[in-house]
JSON list of C-alpha atoms in Angstrom, two decimals:
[
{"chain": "A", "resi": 1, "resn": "UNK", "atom": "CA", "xyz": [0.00, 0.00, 0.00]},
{"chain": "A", "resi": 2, "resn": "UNK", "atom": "CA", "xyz": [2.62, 2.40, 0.48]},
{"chain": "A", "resi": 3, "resn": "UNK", "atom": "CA", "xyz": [4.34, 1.87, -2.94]},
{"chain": "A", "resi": 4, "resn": "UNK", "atom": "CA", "xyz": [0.85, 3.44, -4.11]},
{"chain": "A", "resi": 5, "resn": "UNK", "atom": "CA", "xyz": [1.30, 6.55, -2.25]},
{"chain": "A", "resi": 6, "resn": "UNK", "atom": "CA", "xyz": [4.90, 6.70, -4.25]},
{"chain": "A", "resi": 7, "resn": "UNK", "atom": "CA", "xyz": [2.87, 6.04, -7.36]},
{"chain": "A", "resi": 8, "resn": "UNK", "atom": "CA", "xyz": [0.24, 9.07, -6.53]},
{"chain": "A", "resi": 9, "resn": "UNK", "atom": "CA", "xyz": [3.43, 11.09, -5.74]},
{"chain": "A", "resi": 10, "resn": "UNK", "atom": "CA", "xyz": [4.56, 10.48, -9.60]},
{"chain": "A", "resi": 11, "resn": "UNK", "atom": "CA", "xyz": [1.68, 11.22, -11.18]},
{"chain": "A", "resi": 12, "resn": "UNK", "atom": "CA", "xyz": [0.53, 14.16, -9.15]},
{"chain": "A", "resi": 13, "resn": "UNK", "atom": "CA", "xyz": [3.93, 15.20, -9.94]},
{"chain": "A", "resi": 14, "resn": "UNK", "atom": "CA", "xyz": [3.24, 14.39, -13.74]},
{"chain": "A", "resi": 15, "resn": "UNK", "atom": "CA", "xyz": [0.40, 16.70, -13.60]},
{"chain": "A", "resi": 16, "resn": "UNK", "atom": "CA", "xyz": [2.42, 19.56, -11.60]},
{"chain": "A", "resi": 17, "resn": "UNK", "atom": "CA", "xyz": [4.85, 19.78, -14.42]},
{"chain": "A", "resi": 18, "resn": "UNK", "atom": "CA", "xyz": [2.49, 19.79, -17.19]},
{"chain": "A", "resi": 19, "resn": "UNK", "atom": "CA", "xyz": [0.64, 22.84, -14.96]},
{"chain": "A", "resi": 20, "resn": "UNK", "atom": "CA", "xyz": [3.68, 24.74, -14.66]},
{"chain": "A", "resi": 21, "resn": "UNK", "atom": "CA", "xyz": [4.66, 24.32, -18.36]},
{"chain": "A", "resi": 22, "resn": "UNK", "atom": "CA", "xyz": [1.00, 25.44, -19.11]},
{"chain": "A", "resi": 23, "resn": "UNK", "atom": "CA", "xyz": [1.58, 29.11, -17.38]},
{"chain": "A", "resi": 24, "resn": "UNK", "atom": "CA", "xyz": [-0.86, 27.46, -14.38]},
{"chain": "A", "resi": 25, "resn": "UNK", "atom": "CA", "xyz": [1.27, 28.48, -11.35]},
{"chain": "A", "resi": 26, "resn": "UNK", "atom": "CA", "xyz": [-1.07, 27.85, -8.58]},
{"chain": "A", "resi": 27, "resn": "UNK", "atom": "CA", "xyz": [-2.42, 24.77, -10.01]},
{"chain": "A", "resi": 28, "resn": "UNK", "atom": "CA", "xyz": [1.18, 23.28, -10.11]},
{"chain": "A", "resi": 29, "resn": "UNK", "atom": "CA", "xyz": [2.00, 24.80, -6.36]},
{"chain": "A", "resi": 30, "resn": "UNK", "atom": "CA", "xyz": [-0.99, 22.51, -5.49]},
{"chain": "A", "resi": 31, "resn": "UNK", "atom": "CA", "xyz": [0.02, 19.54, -7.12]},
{"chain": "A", "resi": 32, "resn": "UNK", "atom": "CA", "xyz": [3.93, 19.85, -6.10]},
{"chain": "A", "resi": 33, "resn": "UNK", "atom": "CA", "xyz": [2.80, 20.07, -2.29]},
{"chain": "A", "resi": 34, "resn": "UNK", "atom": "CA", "xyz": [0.85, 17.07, -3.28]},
{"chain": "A", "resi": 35, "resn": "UNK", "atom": "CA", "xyz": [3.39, 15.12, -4.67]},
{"chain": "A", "resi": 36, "resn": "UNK", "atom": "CA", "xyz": [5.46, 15.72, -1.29]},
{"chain": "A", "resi": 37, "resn": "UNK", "atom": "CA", "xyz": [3.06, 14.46, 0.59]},
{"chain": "A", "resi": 38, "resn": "UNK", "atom": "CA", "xyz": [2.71, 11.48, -1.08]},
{"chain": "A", "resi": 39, "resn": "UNK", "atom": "CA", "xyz": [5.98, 10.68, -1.40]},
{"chain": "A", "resi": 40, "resn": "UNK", "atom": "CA", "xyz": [6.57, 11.54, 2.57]},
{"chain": "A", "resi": 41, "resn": "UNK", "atom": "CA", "xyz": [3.48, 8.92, 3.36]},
{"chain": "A", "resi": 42, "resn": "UNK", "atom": "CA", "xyz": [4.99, 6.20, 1.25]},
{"chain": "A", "resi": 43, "resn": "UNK", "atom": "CA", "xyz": [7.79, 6.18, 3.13]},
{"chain": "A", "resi": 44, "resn": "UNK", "atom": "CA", "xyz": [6.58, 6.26, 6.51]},
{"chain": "A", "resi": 45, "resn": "UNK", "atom": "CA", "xyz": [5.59, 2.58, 6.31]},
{"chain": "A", "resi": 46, "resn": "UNK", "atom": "CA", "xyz": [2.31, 3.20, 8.07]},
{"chain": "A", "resi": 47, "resn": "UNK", "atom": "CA", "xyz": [-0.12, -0.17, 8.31]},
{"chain": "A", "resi": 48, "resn": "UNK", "atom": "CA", "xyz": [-2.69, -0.94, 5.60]},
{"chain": "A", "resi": 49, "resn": "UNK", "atom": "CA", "xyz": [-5.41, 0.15, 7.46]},
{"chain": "A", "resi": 50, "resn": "UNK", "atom": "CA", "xyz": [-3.93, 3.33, 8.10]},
{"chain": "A", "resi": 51, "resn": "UNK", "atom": "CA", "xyz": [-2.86, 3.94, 4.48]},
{"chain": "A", "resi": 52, "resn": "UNK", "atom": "CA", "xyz": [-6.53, 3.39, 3.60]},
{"chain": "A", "resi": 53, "resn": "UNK", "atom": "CA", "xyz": [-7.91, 5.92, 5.77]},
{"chain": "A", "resi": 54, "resn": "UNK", "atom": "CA", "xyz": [-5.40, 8.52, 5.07]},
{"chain": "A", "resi": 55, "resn": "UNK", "atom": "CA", "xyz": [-6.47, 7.83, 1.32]},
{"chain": "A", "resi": 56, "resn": "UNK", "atom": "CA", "xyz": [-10.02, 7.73, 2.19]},
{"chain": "A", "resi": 57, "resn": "UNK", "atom": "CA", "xyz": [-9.65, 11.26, 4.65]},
{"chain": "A", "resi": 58, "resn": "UNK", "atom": "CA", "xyz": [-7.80, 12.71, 0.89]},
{"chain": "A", "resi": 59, "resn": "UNK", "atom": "CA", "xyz": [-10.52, 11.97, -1.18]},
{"chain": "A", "resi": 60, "resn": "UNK", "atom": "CA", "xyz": [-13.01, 13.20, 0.74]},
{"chain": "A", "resi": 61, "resn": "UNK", "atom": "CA", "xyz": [-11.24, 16.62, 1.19]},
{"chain": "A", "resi": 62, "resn": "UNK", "atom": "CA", "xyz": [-10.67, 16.81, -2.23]},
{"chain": "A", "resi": 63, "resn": "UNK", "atom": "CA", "xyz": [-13.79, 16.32, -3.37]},
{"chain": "A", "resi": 64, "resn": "UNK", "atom": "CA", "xyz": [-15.53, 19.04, -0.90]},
{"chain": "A", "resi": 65, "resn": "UNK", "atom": "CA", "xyz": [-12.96, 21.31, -2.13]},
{"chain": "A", "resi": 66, "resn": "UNK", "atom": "CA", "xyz": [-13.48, 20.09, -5.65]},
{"chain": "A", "resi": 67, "resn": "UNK", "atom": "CA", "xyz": [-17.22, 21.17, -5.26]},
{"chain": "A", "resi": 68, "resn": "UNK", "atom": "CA", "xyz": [-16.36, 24.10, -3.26]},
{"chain": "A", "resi": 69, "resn": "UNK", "atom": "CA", "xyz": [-14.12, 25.89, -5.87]},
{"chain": "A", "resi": 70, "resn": "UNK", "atom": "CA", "xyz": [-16.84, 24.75, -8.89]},
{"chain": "A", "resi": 71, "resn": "UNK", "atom": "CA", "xyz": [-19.79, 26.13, -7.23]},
{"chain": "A", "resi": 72, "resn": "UNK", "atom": "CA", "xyz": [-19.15, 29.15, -5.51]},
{"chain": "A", "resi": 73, "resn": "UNK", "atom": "CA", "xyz": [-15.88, 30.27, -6.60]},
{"chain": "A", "resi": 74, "resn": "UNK", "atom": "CA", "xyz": [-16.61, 29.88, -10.23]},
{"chain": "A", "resi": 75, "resn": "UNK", "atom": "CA", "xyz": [-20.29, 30.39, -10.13]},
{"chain": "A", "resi": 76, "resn": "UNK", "atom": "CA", "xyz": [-22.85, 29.03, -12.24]},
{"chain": "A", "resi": 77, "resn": "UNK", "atom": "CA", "xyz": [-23.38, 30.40, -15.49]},
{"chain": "A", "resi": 78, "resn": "UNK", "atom": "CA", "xyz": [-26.34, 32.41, -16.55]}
]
């Protein structure tokens, strides 16, 4: 489980770079602090059960912030 932390860390890194090389600064800030995190968690050689929670706690966070930013930051359209 934590060599899939390492392989979120890659992609999320992936992303990052193609962000920054597309003039999307903040975007890319997010995804490099992502990709640190990752890679810090896949290293800490937590148990499975912890791994899956952490993952779990992620995806819930990003998905409320996902919805956040897309409904009242960007508003809806008229």
């Amino acid at each position: 489980m934590a060599r899939m932390f390492r392989v979120l860390g890659f992609w999320t890194l992936v992303i990052g770079l193609m962000a920054f090389a597309g003039d999307m600064y903040e975007m890319s800030l997010l995804f490099f602090f992502q990709t640190a995190a990752f890679f810090l968690l896949g290293y800490l050689n937590f148990s499975e059960r912890t791994y899956l929670m952490m993952f779990w706690g992620y995806m819930v966070l990003a998905f409320l912030g996902f919805t956040y930013w897309s409904v009242f930051e960007m508003g809806m359209p008229v």
